[in-house]
Short mmCIF file of C-alpha atoms and ligand atoms in Angstrom, two decimals:
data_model
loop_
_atom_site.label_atom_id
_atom_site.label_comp_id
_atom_site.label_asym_id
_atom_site.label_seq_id
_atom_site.Cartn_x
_atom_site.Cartn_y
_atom_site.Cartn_z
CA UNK A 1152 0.00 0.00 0.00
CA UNK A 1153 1.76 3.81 -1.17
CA UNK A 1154 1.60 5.81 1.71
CA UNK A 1155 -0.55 8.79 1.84
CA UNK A 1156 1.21 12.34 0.88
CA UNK A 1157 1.41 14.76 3.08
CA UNK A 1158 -1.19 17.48 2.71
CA UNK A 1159 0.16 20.15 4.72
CA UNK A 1160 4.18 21.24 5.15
CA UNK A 1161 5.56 22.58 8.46
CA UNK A 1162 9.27 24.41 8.50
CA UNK A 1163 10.67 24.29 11.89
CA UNK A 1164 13.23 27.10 11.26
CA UNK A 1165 11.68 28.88 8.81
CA UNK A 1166 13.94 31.43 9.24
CA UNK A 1167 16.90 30.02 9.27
CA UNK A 1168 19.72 30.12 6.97
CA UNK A 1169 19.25 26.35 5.26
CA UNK A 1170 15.48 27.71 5.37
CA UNK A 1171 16.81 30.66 2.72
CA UNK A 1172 19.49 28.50 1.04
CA UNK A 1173 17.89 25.75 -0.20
CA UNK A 1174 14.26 24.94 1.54
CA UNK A 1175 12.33 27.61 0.21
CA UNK A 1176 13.71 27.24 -3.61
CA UNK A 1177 13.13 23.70 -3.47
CA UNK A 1178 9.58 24.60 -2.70
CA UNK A 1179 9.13 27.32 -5.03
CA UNK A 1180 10.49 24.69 -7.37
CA UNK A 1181 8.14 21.57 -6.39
CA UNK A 1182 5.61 24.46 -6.73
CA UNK A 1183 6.61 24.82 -10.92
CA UNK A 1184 6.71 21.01 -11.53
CA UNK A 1185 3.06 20.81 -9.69
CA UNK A 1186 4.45 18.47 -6.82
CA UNK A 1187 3.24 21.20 -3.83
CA UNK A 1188 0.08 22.49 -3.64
CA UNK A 1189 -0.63 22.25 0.03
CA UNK A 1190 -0.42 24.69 3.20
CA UNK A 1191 3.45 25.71 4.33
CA UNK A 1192 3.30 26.63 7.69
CA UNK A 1193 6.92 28.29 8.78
CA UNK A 1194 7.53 27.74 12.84
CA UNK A 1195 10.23 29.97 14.32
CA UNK A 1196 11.19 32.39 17.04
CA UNK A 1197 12.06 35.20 15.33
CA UNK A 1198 9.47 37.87 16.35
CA UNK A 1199 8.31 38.40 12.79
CA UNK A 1200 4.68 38.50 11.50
CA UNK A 1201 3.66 36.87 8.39
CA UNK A 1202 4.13 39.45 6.07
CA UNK A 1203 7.77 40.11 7.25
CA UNK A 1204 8.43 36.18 6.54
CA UNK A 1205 6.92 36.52 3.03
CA UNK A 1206 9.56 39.19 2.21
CA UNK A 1207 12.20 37.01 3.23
CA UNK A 1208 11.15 34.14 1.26
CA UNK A 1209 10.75 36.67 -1.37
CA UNK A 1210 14.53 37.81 -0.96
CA UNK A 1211 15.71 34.03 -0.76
CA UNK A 1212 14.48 33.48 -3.93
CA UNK A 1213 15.73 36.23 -5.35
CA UNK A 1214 18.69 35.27 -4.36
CA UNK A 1215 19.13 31.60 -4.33
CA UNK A 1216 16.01 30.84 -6.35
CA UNK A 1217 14.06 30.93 -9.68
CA UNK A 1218 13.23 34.69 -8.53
CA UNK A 1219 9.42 36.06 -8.73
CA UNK A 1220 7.58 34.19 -10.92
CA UNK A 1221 3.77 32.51 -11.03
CA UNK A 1222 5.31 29.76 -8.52
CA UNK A 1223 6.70 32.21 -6.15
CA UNK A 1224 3.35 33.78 -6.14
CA UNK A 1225 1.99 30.91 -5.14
CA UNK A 1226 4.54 29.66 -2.59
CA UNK A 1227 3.67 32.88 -1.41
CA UNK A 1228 0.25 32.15 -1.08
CA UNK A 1229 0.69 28.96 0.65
CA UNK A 1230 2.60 30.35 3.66
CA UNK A 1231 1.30 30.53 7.20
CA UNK A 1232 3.42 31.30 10.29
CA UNK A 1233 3.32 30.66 13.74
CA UNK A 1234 5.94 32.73 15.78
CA UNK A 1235 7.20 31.27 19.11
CA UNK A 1236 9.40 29.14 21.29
CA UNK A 1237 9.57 25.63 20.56
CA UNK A 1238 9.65 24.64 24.83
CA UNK A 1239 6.33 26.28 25.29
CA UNK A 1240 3.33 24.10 24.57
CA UNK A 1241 1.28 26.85 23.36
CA UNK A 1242 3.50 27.12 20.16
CA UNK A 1243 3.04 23.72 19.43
CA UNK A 1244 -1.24 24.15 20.22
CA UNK A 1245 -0.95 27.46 17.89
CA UNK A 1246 0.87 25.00 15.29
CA UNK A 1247 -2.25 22.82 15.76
CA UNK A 1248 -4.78 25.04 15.19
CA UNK A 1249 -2.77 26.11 11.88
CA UNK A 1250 -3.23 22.92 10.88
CA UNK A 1251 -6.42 22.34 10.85
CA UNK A 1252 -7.56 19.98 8.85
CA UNK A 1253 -4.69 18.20 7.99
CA UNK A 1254 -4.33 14.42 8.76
CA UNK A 1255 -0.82 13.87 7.17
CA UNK A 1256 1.37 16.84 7.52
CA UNK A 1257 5.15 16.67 6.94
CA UNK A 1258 7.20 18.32 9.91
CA UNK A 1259 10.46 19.47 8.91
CA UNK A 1260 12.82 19.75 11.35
CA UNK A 1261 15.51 22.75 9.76
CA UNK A 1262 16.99 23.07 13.53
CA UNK A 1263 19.84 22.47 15.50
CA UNK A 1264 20.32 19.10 16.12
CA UNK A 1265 19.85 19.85 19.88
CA UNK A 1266 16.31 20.87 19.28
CA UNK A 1267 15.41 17.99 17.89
CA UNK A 1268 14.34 15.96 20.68
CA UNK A 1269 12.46 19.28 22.70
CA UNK A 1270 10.74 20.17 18.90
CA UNK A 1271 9.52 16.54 18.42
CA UNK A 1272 8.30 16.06 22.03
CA UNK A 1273 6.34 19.22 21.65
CA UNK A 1274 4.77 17.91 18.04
CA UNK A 1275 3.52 14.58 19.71
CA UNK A 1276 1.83 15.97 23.04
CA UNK A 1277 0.01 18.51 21.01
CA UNK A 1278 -1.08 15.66 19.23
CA UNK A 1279 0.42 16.98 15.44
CA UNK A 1280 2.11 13.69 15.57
CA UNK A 1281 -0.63 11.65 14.28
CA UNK A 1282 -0.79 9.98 10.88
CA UNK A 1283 2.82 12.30 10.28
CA UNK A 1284 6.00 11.94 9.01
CA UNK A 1285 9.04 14.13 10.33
CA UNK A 1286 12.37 15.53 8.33
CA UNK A 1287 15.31 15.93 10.14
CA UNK A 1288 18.20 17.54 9.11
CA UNK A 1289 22.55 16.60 9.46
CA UNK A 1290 24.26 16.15 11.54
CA UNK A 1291 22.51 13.12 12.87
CA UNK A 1292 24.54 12.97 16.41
CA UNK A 1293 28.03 13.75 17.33
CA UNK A 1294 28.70 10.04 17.47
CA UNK A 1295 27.25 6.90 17.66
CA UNK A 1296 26.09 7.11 20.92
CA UNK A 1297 24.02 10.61 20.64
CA UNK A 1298 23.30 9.23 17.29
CA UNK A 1299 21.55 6.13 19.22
CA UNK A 1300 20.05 8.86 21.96
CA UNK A 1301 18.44 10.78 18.80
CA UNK A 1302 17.12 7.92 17.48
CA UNK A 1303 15.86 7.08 20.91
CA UNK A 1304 14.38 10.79 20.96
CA UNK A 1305 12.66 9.97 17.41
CA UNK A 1306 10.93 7.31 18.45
CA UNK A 1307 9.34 8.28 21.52
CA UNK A 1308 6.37 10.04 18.98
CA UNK A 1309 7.35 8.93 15.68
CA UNK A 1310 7.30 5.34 14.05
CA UNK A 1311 10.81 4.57 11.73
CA UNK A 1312 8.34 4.55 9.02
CA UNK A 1313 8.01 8.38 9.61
CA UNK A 1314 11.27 9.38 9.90
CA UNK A 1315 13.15 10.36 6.87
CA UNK A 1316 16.48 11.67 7.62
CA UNK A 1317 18.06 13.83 5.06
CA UNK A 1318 21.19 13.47 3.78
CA UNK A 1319 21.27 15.90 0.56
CA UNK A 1320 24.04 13.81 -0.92
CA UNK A 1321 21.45 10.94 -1.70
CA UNK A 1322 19.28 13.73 -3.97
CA UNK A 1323 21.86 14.61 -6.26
CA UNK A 1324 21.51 13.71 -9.59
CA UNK A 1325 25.35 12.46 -9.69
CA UNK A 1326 25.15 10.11 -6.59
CA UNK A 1327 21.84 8.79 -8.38
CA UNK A 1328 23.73 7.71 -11.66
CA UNK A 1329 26.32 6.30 -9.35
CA UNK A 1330 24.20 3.95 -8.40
CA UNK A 1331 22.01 4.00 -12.20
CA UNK A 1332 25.33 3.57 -14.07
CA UNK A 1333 26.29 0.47 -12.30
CA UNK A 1334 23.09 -1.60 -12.09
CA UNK A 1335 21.57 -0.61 -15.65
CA UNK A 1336 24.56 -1.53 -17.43
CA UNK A 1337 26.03 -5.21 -17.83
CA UNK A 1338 30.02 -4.22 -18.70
CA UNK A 1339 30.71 -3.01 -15.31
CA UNK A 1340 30.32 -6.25 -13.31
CA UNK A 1341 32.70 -8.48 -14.24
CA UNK A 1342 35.66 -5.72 -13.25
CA UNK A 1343 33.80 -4.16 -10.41
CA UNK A 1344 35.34 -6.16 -7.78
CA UNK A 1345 38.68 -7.07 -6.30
CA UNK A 1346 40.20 -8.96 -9.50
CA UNK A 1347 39.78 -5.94 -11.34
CA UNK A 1348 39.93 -2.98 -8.65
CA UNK A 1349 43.53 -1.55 -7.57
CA UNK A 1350 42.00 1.38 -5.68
CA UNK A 1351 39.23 3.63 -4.92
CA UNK A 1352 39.47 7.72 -4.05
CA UNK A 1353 36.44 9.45 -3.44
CA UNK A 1354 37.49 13.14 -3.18
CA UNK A 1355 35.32 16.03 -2.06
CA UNK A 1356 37.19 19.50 -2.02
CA UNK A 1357 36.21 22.51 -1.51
CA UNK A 1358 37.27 26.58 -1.90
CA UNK A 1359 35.58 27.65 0.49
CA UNK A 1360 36.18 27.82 4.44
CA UNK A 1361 33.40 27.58 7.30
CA UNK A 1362 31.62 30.98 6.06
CA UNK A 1363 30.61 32.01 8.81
CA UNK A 1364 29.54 28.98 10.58
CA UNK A 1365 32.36 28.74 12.61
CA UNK A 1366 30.39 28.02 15.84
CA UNK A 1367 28.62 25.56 14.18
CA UNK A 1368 31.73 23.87 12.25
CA UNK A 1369 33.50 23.58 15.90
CA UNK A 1370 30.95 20.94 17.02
CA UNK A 1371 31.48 18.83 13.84
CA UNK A 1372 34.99 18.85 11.89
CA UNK A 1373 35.12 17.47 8.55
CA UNK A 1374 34.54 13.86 9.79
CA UNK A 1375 31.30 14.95 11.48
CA UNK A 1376 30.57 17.11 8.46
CA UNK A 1377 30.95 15.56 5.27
CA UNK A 1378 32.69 11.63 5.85
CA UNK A 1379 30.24 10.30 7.99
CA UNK A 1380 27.21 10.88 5.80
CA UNK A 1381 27.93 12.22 2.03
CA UNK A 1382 31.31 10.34 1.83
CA UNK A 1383 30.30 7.02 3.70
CA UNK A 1384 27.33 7.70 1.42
CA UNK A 1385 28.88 7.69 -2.08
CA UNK A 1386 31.00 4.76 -1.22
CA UNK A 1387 27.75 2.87 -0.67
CA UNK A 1388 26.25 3.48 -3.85
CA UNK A 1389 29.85 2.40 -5.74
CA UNK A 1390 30.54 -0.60 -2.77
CA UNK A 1391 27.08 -2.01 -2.81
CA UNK A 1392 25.34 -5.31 -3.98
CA UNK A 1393 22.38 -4.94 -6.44
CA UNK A 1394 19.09 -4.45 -4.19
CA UNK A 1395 17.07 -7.81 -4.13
CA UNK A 1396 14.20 -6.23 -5.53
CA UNK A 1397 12.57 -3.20 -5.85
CA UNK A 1398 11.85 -0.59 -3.10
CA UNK A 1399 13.11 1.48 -0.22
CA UNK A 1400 14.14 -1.65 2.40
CA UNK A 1401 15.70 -3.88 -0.70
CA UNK A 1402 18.33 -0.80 -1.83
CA UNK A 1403 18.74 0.67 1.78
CA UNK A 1404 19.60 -2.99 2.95
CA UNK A 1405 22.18 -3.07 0.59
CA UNK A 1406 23.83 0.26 1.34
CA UNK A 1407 23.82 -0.75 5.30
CA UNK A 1408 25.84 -4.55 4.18
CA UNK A 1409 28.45 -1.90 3.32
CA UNK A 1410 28.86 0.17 6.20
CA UNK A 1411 28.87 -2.47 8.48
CA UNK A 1412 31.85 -4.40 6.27
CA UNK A 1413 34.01 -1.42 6.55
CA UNK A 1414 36.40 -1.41 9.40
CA UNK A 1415 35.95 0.78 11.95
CA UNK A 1416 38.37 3.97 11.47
CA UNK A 1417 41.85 3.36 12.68
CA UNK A 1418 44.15 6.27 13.86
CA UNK A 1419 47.30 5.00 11.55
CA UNK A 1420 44.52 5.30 8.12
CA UNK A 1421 43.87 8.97 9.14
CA UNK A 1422 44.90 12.16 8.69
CA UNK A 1423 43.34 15.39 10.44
CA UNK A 1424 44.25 19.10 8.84
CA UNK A 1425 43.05 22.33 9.41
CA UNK A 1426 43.68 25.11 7.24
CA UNK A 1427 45.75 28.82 8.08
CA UNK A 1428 43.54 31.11 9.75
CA UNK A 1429 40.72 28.62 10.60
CA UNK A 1430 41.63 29.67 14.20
CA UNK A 1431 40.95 33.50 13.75
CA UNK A 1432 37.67 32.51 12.13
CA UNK A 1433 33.99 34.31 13.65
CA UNK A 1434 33.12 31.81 16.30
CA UNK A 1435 36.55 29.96 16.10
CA UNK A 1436 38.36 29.04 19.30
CA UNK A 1437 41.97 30.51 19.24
CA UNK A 1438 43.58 27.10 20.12
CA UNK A 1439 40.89 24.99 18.11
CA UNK A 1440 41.87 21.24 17.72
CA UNK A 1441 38.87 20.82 14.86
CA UNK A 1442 39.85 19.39 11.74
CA UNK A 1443 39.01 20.91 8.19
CA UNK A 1444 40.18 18.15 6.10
CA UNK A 1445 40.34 14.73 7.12
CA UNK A 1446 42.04 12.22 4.65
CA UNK A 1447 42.22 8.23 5.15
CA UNK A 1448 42.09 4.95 4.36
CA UNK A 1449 39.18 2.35 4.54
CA UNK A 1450 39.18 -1.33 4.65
CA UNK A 1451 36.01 -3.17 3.34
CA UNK A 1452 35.74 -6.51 4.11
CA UNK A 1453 33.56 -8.04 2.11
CA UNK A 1454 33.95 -10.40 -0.29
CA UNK A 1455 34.07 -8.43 -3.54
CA UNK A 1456 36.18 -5.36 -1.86
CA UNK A 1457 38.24 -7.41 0.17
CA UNK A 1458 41.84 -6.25 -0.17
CA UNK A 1459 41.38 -3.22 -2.31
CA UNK A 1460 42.16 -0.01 -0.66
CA UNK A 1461 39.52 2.68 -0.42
CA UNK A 1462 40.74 6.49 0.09
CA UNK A 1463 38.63 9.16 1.17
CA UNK A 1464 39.69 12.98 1.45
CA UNK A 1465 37.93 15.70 1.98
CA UNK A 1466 38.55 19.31 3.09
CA UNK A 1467 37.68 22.92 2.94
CA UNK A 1468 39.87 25.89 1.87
CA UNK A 1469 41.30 23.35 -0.57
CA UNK A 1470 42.72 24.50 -4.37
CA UNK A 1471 39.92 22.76 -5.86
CA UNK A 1472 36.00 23.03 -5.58
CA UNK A 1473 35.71 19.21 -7.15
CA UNK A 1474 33.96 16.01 -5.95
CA UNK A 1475 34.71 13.14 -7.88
CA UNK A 1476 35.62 9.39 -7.50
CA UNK A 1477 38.30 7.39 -8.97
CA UNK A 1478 38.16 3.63 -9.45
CA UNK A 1479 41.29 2.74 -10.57
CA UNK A 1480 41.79 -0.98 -12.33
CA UNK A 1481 44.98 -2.79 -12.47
CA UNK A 1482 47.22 -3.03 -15.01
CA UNK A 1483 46.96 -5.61 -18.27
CA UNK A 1484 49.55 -8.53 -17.20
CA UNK A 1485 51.72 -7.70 -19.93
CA UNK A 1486 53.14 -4.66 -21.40
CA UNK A 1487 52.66 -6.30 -25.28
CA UNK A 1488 53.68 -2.97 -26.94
CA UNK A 1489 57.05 -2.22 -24.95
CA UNK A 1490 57.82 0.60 -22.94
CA UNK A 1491 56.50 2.79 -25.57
CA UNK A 1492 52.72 1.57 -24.25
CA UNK A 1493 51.06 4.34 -22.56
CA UNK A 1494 51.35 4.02 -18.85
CA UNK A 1495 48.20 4.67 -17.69
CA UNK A 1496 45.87 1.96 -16.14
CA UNK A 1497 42.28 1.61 -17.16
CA UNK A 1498 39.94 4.10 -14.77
CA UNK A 1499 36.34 4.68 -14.52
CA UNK A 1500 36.16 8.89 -12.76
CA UNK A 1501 32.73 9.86 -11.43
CA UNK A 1502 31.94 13.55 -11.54
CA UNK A 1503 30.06 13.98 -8.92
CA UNK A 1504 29.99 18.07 -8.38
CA UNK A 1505 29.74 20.99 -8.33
CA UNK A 1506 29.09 21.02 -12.86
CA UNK A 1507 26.97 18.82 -14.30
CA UNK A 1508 27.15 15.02 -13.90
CA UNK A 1509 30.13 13.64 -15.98
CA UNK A 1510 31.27 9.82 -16.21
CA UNK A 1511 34.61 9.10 -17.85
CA UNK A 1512 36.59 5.90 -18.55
CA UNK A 1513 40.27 6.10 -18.80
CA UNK A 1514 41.81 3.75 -21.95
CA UNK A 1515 45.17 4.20 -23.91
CA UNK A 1516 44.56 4.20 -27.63
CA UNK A 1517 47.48 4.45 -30.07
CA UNK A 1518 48.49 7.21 -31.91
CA UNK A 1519 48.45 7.68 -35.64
CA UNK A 1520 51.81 6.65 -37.27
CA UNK A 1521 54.43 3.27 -38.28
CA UNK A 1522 55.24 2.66 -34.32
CA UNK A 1523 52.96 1.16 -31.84
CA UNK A 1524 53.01 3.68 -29.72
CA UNK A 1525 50.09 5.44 -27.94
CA UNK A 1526 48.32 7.84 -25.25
CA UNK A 1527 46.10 7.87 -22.34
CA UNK A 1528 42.60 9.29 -23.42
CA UNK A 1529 39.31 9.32 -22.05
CA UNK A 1530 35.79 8.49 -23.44
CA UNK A 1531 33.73 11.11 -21.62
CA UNK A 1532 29.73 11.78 -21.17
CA UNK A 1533 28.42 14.84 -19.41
CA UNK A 1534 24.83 15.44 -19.46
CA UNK A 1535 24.34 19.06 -21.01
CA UNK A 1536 20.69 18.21 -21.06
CA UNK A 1537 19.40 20.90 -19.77
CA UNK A 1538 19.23 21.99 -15.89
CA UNK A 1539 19.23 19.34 -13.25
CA UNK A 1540 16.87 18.86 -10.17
CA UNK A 1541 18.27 20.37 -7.02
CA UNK A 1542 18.77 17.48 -4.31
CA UNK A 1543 16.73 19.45 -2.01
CA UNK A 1544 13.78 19.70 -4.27
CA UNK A 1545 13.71 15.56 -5.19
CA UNK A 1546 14.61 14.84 -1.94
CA UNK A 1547 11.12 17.44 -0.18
CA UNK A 1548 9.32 15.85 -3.45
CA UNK A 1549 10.17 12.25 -2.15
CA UNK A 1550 9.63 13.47 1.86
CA UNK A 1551 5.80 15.05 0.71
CA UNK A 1552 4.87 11.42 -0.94
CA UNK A 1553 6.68 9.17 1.56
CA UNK A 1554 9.17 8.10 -0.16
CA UNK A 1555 11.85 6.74 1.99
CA UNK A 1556 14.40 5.51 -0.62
CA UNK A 1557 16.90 8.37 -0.42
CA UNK A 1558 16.82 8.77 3.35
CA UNK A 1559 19.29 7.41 5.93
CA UNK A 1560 17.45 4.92 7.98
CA UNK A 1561 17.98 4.15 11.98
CA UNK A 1562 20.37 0.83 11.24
CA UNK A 1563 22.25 2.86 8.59
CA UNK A 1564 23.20 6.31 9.76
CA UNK A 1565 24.48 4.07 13.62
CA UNK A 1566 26.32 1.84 11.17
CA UNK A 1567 28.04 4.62 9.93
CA UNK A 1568 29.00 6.54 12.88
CA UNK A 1569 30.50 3.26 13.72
CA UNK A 1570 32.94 3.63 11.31
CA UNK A 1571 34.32 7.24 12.25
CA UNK A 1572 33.12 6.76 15.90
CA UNK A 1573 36.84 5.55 17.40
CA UNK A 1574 38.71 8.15 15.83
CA UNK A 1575 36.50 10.81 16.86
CA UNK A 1576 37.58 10.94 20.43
CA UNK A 1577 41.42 10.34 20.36
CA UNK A 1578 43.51 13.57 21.03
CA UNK A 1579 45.02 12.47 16.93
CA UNK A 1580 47.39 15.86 15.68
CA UNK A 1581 45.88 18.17 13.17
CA UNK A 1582 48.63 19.41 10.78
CA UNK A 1583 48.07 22.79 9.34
CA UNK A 1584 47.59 23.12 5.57
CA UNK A 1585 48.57 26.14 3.59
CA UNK A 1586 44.75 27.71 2.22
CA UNK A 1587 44.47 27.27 -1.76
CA UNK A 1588 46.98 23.60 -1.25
CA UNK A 1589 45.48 20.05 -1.41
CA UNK A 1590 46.06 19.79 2.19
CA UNK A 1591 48.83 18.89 4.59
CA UNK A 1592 51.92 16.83 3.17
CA UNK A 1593 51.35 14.10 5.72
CA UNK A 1594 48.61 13.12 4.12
CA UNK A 1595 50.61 12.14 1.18
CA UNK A 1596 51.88 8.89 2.69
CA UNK A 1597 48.61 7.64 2.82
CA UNK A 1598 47.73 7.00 -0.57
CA UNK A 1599 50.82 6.71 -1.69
CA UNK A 1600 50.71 3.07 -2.44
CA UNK A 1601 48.27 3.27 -5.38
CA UNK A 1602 50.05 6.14 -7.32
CA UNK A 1603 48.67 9.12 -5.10
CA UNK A 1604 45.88 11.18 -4.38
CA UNK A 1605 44.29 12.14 -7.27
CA UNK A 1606 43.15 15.90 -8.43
CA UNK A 1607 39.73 16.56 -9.70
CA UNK A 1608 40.07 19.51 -11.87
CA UNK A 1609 38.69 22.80 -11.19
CA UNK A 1610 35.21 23.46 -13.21
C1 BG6 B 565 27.11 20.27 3.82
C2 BG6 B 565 28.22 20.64 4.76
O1 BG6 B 565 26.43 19.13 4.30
O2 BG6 B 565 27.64 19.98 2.54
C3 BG6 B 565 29.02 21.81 4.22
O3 BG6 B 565 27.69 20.98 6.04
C4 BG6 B 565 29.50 21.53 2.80
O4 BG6 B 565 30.15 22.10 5.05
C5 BG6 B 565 28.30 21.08 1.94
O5 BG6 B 565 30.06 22.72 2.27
C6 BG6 B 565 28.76 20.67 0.55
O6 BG6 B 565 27.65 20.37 -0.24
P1 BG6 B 565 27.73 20.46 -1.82
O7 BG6 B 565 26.36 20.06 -2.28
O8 BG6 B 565 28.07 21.89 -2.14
O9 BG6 B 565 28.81 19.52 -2.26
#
């Protein structure tokens, strides 16, 4: 039986930066493609009155938005607001009564994690809990243990059924033809495993620093940031078995098999950086310990992975703004055409952001002329089809029908705070990086076995 869609939207935070960012556009988007046409009820303690809240939505989609058009009219339209402090009951009755009719509403939870469990209790005594489904945001816990407590928290009002826990990774179009790309083709399989495989790098890097979320950054780190859940995440959808089946349970199954094969993080497989000025940062402690880059290695032991080394390295401040993976195959057993062979092993490189989603295989061909002599090249696809669907907006469209699929579930987001979760409290160095480098040397060493880290290119 499909479960029933929401028919009304609540936005705990409505007034909140991710709120601006990326909630409201996603709406205003859902809005153009016809996939929201219910009541959006904002919840925040801001002071503001309805109409002030309209002109911010207005501004954020100005700004990070499809601007004023017919669908921002209507988004418009939609809004309600309910202005007050999530501990006192009589927000949560006022929330109520905005709701009115509605037997399915979709809370979303666009709050500090340490709100969650205060906002949730408050949704179930006023009795808004019934016949919903809740959205809560990253980070899921510090660790496994608060991430067990949340889950803990969750379930006092809502059944795992009606939790979808966002990780935006899992909406982008790129992580979906990870996972498209391997199972609708039949070429891949036969090298996709440890015969085949020499290495895997996922790298995510990024320009930027914490802009202006120092305060917030110093809780997580780039572990708690971006490995845990998008990282952990992509390797998943490139580590995984094909689902048994179709549906949520049959691919999130899969997905879990993997995080619970890969050994938990060891100290020796990782190193911790933090960029040049990170310390004199808004927010920033002066003597801050908090790492922003993290690279290491991962072991998966599982029958197809077994043995082949898995690198992961991301960081901010970084020369780069790339994310892309790099499966690297082994070489042919025989150099048949001499030294003059191009070097290069076979690779398969996943673009996964911030430009459009790009696949491209890695070959040697040979070069015109008497000798047998060639090149590396690559056979490249990038889909210049037009624009692609922002992960917030598929990932709100999936939330609104009840669509679990791209959500992390209870099993899988503890699984993978299992895998960080030992490292996380060691007193392990942090070696400062230069801003605009690829991070500290020291991190060198670590893939230095299979050839090196590898460099997306800038877009
Ligand atoms: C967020 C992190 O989850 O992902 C940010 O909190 C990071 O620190 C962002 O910058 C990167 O997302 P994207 O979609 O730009 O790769």
């Amino acid at each position: 039986m499909s479960a029933p869609a929401s028919d009304a939207l609540v936005l705990f935070g409505a007034t909140g930066d991710l709120a601006c960012r990326k909630i409201f556009p996603a709406l205003q988007a859902l809005i153009r493609s016809g996939s929201l046409d219910v009541p959006v009820i904002g919840v925040a303690s801001s002071g503001l009155a309805l109409e002030q809240l309209r002109q911010r939505v207005r501004a954020s989609l100005r700004q990070h938005g499809g601007g004023g058009d017919d669908a921002a009219e209507r988004l418009l339209a939609l809004l309600r607001y309910v202005d007050g402090d999530y501990r006192e009951a009589t927000t949560h009755q006022r929330l109520r009564a905005a709701l009115g009719g509605a037997r399915h509403p979709l809370h979303y939870l666009a709050v500090p994690p340490s709100l969650f469990p205060l906002v949730v209790d408050g949704i179930g005594e006023s009795g808004s809990a019934e016949g919903a489904r809740v959205v809560v945001e990253k980070p899921f816990g510090r660790d496994l243990a608060s991430a067990q407590a949340l889950n803990r928290a969750l379930h006092r009002t809502f059944a795992e059924a009606s939790v979808f826990r966002i990780d935006h990774y899992l909406g982008k179009e790129a992580v979906q033809n990870l996972l498209y790309f391997r199972f609708a083709n039949a070429f891949l399989e036969p090298v996709w495993n440890r015969n085949y495989v020499s290495s895997i790098q996922i790298t995510m890097a990024e320009e930027i620093g914490v802009q202006g979320r120092g305060r917030f950054y110093e809780e997580v780190g780039a572990l708690r940031d971006v490995v845990q859940n998008h990282m952990l995440q992509v390797l998943a959808h490139l580590a995984m078995e094909p689902p048994v089946g179709a549906g949520a349970e049959a691919l999130r199954d899969e997905k879990i098999k993997v995080f619970r094969a890969i050994r938990p993080l060891a100290a020796e497989d990782l190193v911790r950086g933090q960029y040049d000025g990170y310390r004199a940062e808004d927010g920033v402690d002066s003597a801050s310990q908090v790492e922003t880059f993290a690279a290491m290695r991962l072991h998966l032991d599982s029958w197809r992975w077994a043995d082949v080394p898995i690198y992961i390295r991301a960081g901010k401040r970084l020369t780069a703004t790339a994310t892309e993976v790099l499966v690297q195959l082994k070489h042919p057993p025989q150099r048949v055409f001499g030294a003059a062979a191009a070097a290069g092993a076979n690779y398969f490189r996943f673009r996964l952001g911030p430009d459009r989603v790009a696949i491209a295989i890695g070959a040697s061909t040979k070069h015109a002329g008497a000798a047998m002599a060639g090149e590396p090249v690559e056979l490249y696809v990038c889909n210049d089809r037009g624009p692609e669907m922002s992960a917030y907006e598929r990932l709100i469209g999936d939330a609104l029908k009840g669509d679990p699929t791209l959500f992390a579930r209870e099993d899988g987001v503890e699984a993978a705070w299992r895998v960080v979760d030992p490292v996380l409290k060691l007193p392990l160095a942090v070696h400062p990086y230069r801003q605009g480098s690829w991070g500290p040397q020291e991190a060198d060493a670590l893939a230095a076995s299979c050839g090196g880290w590898h460099r997306p290119a800038q877009a």
